[in-house]
Coordinates of C-alpha atoms in Angstrom, one line a residue:
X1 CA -6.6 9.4 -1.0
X2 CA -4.7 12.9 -0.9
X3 CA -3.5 14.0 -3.9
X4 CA 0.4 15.3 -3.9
X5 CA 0.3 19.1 -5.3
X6 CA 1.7 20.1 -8.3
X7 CA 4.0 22.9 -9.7
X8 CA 7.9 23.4 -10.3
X9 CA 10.7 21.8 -8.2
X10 CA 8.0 19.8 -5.9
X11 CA 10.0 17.7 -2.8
X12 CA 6.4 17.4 -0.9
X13 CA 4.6 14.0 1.2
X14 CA 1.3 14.0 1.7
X15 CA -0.2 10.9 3.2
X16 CA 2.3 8.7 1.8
X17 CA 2.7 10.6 -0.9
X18 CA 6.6 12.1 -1.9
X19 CA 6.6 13.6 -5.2
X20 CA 10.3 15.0 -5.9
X21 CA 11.5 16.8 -9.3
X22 CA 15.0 15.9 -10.9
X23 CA 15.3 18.1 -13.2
X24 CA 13.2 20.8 -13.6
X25 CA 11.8 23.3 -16.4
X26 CA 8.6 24.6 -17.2
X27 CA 5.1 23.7 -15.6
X28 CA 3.5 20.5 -15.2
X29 CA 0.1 21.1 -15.8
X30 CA -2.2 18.4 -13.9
X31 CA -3.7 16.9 -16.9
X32 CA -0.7 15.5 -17.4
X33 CA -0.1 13.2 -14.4
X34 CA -0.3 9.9 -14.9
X35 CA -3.2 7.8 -13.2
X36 CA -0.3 6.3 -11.3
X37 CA 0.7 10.0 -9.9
X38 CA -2.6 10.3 -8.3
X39 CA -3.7 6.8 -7.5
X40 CA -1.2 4.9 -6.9
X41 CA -1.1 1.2 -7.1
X42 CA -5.1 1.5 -7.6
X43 CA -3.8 1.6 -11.0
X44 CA -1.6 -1.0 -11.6
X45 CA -4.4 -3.6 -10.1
X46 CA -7.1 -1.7 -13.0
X47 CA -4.9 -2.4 -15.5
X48 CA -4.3 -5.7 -14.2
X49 CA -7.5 -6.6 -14.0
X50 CA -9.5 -4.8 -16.9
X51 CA -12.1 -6.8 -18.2
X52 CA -13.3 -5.7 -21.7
X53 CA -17.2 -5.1 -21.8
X54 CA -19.0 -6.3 -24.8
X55 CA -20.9 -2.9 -24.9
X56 CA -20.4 -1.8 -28.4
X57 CA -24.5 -1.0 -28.8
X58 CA -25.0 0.3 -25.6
X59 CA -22.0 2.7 -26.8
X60 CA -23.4 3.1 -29.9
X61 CA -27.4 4.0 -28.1
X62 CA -24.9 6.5 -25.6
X63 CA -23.6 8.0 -29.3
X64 CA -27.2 8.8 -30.6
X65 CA -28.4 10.3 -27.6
X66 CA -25.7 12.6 -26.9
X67 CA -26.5 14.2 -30.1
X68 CA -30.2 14.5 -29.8
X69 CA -29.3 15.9 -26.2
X70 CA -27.4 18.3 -27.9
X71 CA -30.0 19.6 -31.1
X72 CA -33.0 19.3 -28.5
X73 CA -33.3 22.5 -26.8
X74 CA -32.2 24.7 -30.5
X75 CA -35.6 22.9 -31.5
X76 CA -37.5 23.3 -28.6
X77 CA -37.3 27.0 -28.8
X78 CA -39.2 26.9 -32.1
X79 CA -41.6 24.8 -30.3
X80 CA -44.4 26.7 -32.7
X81 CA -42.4 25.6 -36.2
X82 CA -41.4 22.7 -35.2
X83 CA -43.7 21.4 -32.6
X84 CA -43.8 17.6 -34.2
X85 CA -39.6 17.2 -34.5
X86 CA -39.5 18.2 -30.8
X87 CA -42.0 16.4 -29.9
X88 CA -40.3 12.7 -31.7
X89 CA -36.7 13.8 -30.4
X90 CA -38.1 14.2 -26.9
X91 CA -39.9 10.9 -26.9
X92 CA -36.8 9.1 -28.4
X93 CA -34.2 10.6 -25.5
X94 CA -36.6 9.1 -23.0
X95 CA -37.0 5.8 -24.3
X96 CA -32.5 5.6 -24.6
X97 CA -32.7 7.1 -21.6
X98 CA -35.0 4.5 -20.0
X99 CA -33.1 2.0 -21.6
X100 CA -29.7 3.0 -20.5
X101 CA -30.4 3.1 -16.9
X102 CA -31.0 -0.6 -16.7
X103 CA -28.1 -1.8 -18.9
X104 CA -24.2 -1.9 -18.8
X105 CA -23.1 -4.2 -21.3
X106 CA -25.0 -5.5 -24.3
X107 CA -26.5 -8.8 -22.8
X108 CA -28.3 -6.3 -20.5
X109 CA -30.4 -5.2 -23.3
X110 CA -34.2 -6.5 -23.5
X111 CA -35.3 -7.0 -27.5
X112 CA -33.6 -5.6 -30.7
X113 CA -32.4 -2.4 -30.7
X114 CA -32.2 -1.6 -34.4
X115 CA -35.7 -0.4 -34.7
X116 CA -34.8 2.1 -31.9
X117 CA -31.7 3.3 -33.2
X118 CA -33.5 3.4 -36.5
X119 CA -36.1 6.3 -35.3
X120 CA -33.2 7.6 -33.4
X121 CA -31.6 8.8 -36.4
X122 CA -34.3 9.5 -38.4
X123 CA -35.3 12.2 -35.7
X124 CA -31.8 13.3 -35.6
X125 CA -31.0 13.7 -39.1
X126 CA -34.7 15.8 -38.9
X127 CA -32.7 17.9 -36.5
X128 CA -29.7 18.5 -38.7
X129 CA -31.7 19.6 -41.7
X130 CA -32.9 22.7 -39.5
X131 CA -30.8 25.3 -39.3
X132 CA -30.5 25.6 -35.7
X133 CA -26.7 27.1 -35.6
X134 CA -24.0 25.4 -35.0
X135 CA -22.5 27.4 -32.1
X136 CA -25.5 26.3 -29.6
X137 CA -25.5 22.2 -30.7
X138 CA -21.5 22.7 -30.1
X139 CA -22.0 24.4 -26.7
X140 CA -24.4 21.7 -25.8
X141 CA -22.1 19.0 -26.6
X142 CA -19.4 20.4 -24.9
X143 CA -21.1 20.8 -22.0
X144 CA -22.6 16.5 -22.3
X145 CA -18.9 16.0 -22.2
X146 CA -17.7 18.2 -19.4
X147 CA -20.6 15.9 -17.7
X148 CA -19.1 12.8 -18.5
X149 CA -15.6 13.6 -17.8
X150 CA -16.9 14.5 -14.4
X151 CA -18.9 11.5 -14.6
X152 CA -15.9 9.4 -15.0
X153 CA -13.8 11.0 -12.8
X154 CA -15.9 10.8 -10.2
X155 CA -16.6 6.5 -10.6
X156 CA -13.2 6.4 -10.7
X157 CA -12.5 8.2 -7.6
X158 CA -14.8 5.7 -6.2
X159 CA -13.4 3.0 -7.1
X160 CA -10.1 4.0 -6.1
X161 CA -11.2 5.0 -2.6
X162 CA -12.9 1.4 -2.1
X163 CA -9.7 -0.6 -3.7
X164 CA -7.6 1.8 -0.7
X165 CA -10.1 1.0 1.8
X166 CA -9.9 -2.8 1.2
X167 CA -6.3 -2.6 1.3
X168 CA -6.0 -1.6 4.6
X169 CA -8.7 -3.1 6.3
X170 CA -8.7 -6.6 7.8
X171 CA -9.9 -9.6 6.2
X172 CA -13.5 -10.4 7.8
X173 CA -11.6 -14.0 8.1
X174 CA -8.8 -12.1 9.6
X175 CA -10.7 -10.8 12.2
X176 CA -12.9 -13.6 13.1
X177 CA -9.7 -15.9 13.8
X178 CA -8.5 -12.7 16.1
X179 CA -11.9 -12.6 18.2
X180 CA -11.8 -16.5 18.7
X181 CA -8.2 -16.6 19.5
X182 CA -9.1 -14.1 22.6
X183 CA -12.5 -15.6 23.4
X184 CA -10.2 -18.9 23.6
X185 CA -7.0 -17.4 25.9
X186 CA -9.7 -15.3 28.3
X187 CA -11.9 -19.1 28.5
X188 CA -8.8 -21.2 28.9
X189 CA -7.4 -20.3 32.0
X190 CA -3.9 -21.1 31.1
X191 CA -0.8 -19.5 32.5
X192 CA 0.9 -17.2 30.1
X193 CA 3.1 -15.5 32.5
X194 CA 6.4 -17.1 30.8
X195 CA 5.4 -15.1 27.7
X196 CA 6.1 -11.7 28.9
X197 CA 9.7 -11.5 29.4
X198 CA 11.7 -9.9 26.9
X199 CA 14.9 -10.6 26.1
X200 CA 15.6 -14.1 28.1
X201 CA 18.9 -14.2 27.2
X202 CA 21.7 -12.7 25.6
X203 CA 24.0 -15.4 25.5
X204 CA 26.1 -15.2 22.2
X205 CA 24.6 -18.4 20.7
X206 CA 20.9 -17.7 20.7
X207 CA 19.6 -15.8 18.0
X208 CA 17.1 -12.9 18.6
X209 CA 14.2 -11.9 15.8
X210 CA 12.0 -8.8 16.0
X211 CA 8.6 -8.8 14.4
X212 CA 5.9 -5.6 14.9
X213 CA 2.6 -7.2 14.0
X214 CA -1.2 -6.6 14.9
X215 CA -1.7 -9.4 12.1
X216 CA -2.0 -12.9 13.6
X217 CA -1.3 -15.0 10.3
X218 CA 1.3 -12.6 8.8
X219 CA 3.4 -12.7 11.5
X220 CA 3.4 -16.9 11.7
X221 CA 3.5 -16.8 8.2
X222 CA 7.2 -14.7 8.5
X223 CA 8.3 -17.3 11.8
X224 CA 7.2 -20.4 10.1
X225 CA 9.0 -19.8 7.2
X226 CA 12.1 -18.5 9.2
X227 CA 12.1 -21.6 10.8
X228 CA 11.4 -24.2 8.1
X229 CA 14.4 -22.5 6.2
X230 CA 16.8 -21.9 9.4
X231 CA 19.4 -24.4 9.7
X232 CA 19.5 -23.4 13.8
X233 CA 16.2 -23.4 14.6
X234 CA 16.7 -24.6 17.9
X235 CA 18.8 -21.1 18.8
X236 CA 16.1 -18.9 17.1
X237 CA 14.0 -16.5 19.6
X238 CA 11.3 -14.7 18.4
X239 CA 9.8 -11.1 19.7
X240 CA 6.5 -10.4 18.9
X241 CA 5.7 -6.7 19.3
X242 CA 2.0 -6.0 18.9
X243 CA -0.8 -3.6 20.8
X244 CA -3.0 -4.1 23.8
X245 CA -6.2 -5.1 21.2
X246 CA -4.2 -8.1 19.6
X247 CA -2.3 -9.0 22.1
X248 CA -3.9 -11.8 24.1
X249 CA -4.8 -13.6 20.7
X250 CA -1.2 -13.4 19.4
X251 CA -0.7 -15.3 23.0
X252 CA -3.3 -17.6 22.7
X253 CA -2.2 -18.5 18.7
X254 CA 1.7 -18.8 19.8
X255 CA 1.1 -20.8 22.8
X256 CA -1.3 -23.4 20.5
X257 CA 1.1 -23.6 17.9
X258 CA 4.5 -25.1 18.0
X259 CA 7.2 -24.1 15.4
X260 CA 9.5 -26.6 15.9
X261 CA 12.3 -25.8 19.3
X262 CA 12.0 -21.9 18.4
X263 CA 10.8 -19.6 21.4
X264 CA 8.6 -17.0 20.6
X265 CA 7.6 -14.4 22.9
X266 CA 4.3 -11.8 22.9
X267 CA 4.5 -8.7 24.1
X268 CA 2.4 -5.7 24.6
X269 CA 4.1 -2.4 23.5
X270 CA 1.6 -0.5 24.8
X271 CA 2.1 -1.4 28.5
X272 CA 5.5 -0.1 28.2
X273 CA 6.5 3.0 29.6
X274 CA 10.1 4.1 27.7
X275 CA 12.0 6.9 28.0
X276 CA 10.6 9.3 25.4
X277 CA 6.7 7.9 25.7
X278 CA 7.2 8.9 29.2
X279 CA 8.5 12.8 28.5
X280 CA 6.6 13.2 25.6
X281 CA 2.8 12.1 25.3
X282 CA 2.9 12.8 22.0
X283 CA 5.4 10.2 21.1
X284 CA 2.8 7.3 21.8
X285 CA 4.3 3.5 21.0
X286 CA 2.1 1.8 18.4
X287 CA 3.8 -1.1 17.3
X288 CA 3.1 -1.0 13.6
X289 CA 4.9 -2.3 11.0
X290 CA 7.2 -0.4 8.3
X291 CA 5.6 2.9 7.4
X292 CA 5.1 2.8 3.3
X293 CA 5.5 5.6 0.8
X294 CA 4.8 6.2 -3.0
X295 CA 7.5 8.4 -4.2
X296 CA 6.4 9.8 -7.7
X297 CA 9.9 11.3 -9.7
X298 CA 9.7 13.8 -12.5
X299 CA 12.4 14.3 -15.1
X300 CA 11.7 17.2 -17.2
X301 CA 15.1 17.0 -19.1
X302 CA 15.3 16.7 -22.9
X303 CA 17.1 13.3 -23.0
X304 CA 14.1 11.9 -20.3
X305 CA 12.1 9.1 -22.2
X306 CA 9.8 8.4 -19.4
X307 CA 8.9 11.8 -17.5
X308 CA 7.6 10.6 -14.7
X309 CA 7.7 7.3 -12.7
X310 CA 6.6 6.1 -9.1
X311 CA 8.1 3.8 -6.4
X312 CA 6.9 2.6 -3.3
X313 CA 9.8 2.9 0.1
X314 CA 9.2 0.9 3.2
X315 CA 11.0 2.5 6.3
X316 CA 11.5 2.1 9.7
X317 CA 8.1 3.7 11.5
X318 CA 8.5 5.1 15.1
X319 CA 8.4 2.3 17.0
X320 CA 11.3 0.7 16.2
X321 CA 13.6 3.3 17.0
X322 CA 12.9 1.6 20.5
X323 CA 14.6 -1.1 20.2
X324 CA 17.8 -0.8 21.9
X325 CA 15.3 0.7 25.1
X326 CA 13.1 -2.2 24.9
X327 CA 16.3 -4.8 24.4
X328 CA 18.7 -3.4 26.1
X329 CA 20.7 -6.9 27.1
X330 CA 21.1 -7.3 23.6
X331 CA 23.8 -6.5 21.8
X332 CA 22.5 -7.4 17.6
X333 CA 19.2 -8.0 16.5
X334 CA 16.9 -8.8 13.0
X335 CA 14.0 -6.7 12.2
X336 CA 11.6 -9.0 10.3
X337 CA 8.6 -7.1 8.1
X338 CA 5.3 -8.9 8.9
X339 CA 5.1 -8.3 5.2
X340 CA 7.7 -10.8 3.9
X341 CA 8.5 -14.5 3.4
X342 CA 11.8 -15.9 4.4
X343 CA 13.5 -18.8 1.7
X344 CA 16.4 -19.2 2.7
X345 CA 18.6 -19.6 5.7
X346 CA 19.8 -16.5 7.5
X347 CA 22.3 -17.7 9.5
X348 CA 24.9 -15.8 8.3
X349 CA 23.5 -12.6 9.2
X350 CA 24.8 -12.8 12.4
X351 CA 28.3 -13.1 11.5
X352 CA 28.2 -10.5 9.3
X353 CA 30.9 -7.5 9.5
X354 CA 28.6 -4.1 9.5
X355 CA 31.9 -2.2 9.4
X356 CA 31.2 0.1 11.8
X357 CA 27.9 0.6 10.5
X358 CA 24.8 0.2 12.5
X359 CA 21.9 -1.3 10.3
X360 CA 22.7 -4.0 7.6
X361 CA 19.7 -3.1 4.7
X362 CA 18.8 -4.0 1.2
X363 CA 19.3 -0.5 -0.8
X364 CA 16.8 0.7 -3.3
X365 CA 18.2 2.6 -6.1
X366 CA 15.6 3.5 -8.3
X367 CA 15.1 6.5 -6.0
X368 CA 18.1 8.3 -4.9
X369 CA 18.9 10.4 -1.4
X370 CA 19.1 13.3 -4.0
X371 CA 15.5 13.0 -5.8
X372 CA 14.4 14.0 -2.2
X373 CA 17.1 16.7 -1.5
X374 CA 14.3 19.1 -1.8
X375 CA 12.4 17.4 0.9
X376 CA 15.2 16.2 3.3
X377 CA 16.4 19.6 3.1
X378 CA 19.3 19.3 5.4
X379 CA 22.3 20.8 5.9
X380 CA 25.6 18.2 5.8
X381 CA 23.9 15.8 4.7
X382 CA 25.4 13.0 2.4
X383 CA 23.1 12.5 -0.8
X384 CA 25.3 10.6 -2.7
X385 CA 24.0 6.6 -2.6
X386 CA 20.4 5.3 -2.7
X387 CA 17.7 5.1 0.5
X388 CA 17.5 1.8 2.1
X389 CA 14.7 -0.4 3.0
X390 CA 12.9 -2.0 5.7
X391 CA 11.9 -5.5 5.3
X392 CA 15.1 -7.5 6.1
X393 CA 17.3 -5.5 8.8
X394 CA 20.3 -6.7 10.9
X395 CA 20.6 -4.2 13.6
X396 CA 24.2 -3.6 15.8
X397 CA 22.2 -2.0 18.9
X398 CA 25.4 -1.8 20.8
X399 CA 26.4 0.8 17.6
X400 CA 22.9 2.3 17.5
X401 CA 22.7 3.3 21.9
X402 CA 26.5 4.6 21.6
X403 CA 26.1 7.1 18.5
X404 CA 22.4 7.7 20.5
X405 CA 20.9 7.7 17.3
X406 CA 17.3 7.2 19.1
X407 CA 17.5 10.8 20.6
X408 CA 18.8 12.1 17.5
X409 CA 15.8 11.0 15.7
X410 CA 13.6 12.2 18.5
X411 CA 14.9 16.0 18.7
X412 CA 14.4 15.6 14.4
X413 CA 10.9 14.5 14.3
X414 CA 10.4 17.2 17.0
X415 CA 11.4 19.7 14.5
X416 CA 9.5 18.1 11.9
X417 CA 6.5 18.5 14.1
X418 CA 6.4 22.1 14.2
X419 CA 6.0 23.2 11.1
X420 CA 4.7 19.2 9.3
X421 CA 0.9 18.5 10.2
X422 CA 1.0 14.8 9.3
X423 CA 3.0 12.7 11.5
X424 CA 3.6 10.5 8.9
X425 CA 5.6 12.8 7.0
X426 CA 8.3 13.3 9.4
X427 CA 8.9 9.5 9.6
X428 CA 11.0 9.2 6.2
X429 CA 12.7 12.2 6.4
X430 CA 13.6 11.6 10.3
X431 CA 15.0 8.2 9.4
X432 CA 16.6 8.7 6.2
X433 CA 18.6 11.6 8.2
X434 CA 19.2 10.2 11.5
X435 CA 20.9 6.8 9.9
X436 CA 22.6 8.5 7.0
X437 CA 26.1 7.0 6.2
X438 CA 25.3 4.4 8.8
X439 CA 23.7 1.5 6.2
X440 CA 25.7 -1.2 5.4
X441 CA 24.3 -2.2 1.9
X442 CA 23.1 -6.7 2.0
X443 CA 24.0 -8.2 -1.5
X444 CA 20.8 -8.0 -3.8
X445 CA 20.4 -11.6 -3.0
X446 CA 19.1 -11.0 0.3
X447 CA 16.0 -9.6 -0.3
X448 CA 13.7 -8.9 -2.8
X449 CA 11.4 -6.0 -2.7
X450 CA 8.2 -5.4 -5.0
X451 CA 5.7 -8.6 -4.8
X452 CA 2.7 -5.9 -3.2
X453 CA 2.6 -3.7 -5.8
X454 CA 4.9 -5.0 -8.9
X455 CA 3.4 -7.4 -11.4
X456 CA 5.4 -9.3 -14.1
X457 CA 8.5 -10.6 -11.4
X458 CA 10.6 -12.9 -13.0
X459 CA 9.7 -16.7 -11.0
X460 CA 13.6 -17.5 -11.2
X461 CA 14.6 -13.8 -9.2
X462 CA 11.8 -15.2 -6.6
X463 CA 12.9 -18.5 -6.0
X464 CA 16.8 -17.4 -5.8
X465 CA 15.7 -14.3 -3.4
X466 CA 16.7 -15.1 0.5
X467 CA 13.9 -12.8 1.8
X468 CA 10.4 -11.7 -0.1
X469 CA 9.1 -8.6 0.6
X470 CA 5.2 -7.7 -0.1
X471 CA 5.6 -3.7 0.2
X472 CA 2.7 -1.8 -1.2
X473 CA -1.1 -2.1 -1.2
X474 CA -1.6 -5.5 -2.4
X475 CA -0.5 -7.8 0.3
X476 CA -0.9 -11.7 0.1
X477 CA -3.5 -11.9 2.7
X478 CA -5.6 -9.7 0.9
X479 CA -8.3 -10.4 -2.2
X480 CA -6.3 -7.3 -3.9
X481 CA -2.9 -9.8 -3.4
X482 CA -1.5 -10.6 -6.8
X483 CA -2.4 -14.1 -7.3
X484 CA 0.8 -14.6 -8.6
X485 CA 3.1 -14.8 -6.0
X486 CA 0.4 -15.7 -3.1
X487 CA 1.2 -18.9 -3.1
X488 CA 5.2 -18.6 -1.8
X489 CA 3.0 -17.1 1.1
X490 CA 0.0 -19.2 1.6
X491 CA 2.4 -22.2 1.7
X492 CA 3.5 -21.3 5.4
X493 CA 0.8 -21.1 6.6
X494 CA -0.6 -23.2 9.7
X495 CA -2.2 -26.9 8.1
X496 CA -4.8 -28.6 9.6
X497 CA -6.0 -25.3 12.0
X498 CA -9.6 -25.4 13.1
X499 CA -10.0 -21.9 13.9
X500 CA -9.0 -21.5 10.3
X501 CA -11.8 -23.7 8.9
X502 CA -14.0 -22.3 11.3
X503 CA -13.2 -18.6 9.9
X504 CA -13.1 -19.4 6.5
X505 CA -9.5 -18.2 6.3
X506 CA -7.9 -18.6 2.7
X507 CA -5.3 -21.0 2.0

């Protein structure tokens, strides 16, 4: 986890990580950031899931030996005065301390404490009668707490790091049903040629989805529930854009499954040699999905009642400013997240008027084009309006090859390169600039954004939203999901699948 730095009139991304200032004045000192500000969504899931210990005596036994700790060594250097009070205070800070190392909560403890506290404070209120100086017992205890501040900080770094860790790695279930769907396509023999042709038609009336996945179950999850909600199934045509290590299970899981008279195709991405991959080796294709940011905003003005907040983007990564390359017989397209659940039909979509524009995108106002002026930095630019997201896209690529916005963003992430180590960092900026005025804004009914890291959605906003989008950590696959809107997930996917049972996948 990298932590975004900290001082006056910040516009910075580290690792994710934009943290822009509105309005600035005076310092921010970093014992004021938020838990949020440093650790993102690990927060929200703590205080989600706090579970309050019944440790009162063990808190209490930490209480009494923090202040023999701290009267110890002012009596220990009278050792020839007070050889006996040394002596009991010793022996007691043992015994707490033997008993603390094998105990958490209260139901850890072995036998009553009471007669152990008892002596405790006896010794200790020995101690207090001496006149051992305040200034060293203070200097003591101030340095127990610097040790348990450090002590804390450090757990919760840990935990932190392992609640970021399980969020982006794949479910062991996950992974099994991946392995077994290639042991299966490499045993089975069958021919999978007629999968590998992109773009089989452009013929008005068919309608062509676009889905980057390396994730077998989210990306059925986003088809099946396209389908089941689509009044034209029967004219819906899937792409499936994944990497050479997934790729032959996607195949083998498509071709075994049948969503009703949709056609889904697999491809590999990385077997592709484009236009820009081929001139530039740096500008490798991973097919991955939306790149996701945590934008923290500070509002250091007078009237601000909440000084600083965080939100979490979802925007186009590299790979999709392919698109118009890799279909170039098409003339419009829709960019499904693997991340998100479809409700409702989206039919209309493709008669919608972009007005000129050249992606139709649900905006996200809570952070503004000028929150990141500092960042974006650009000359000309427009930063009146709101940034847009991924998740639900309707794409003109006819618009997009004729304004040649792919090269524009190419020759800006070049720049970005230069002087930006982390690739990452150059992806919001590069597409936040290269599509700026060119968003044609969906009605807030199309999508709705939040269900990975947001907790407390109103069920009614769900079940009217067209689209569900799980951006952020806590995705609906994962044990960290929020359990409470796992379920508009879990119910599309496959029934009845025995390489599910066999892998002990979730449903």
């Amino acid at each position: 986890m990298v932590q975004p730095p900290y001082g006056d009139m910040v516009n910075k991304l580290e690792d994710g990580v934009v943290e822009s200032n509105k309005l600035a004045s005076g310092n921010s000192d970093q014992t004021d950031k938020s838990c949020e500000d440093t650790f993102g969504s690990y927060c929200l899931w703590c205080r989600e899931h706090k579970v309050v210990m019944r440790d009162s005596i063990i808190k209490k036994l930490k209480d009494r030996l923090f202040m023999a700790r701290a009267y110890y060594p002012s009596i220990a250097k009278k050792n020839q005065t007070h050889e006996k009070l040394s002596l009991e205070l010793r022996q007691n800070i043992q015994d707490f301390e033997r008993t603390l190392s094998d105990a958490t909560t209260d139901g850890d403890l072995r036998g009553s404490m009471e007669l152990k506290i008892q002596n405790m404070e006896v010794a200790i209120a020995k101690a207090e009668a001496e006149h051992v100086g305040c200034y060293n017992v203070d200097k003591k205890l101030a340095q127990i707490l610097d040790m348990t501040k450090d002590e804390a900080l450090f757990h919760r770094r840990q935990s932190a790091f392992l609640y970021h860790l399980g969020a982006q790695t794949i479910p062991k279930s996950h992974h099994c049903l991946s392995m077994r769907m290639t042991v299966e396509y490499f045993k089975s023999h069958m021919d999978h040629a007629g999968l590998s042709v992109i773009g089989h038609s452009s013929a008005a009336d068919v309608h062509h989805y676009v889905i980057f996945s390396k994730n077998i179950l989210a990306s059925s999850v986003v088809i099946n529930s396209t389908v089941t909600n689509g009044k034209e199934y029967g004219k819906m045509v899937f792409h499936l854009l994944t990497d050479n290590q997934n790729y032959f299970a996607m195949k083998q899981w498509f071709e075994n499954n049948n969503y009703n008279l949709a056609t889904i195709y697999v491809e590999n991405m990385d077997s592709y040699k484009l236009e820009y991959t081929a001139t530039d080796p740096s500008n490798m294709l991973h097919p991955s999905a939306s790149e996701e940011f945590r934008v923290t905003i500070r509002s250091n003005g007078q009237a601000s009642v909440v000084p600083r907040r965080t939100e979490y983007l979802s925007m186009f990564s590299q790979a999709y400013f392919y698109l118009p390359e890799v279909f170039s017989n098409l003339k419009r397209i829709i960019v499904l997240d693997d991340d998100v659940v479809v409700q409702r039909d989206l039919s209309p979509l493709w008669s919608l008027d972009l007005e000129e524009k050249v992606i139709g995108a649900p905006k996200f106002c809570r952070v503004r084009l000028a929150h990141l002026r500092g960042y974006l930095n650009t000359e000309g630019f427009n930063y009146d309006g709101c940034v847009w997201m991924s998740g639900l896209s309707v794409v003109d690529l006819e618009r997009w090859r004729e304004l040649h916005l792919s090269h524009k963003y190419q020759e800006w992430l070049k720049k970005q390169k230069k002087g930006e180590p982390l690739f990452r960092a150059g992806a919001l900026s590069a597409s936040l600039v290269t599509f700026n005025g060119l968003i044609y804004t969906l009605d807030d009914s199309w999508v709705l954004s939040g269900l990975g890291h947001q907790y407390g959605i109103d069920s009614n906003r769900i079940g009217k939203a067209a689209v569900l989008h799980y951006n952020g950590n806590m995705k609906p696959w994962l044990e960290l999901g929020i359990p409470q809107y796992k379920w508009y997930w879990t119910q599309f996917l496959k029934k009845d699948d025995q390489y599910m049972d066999d892998c002990n996948v979730n449903r």
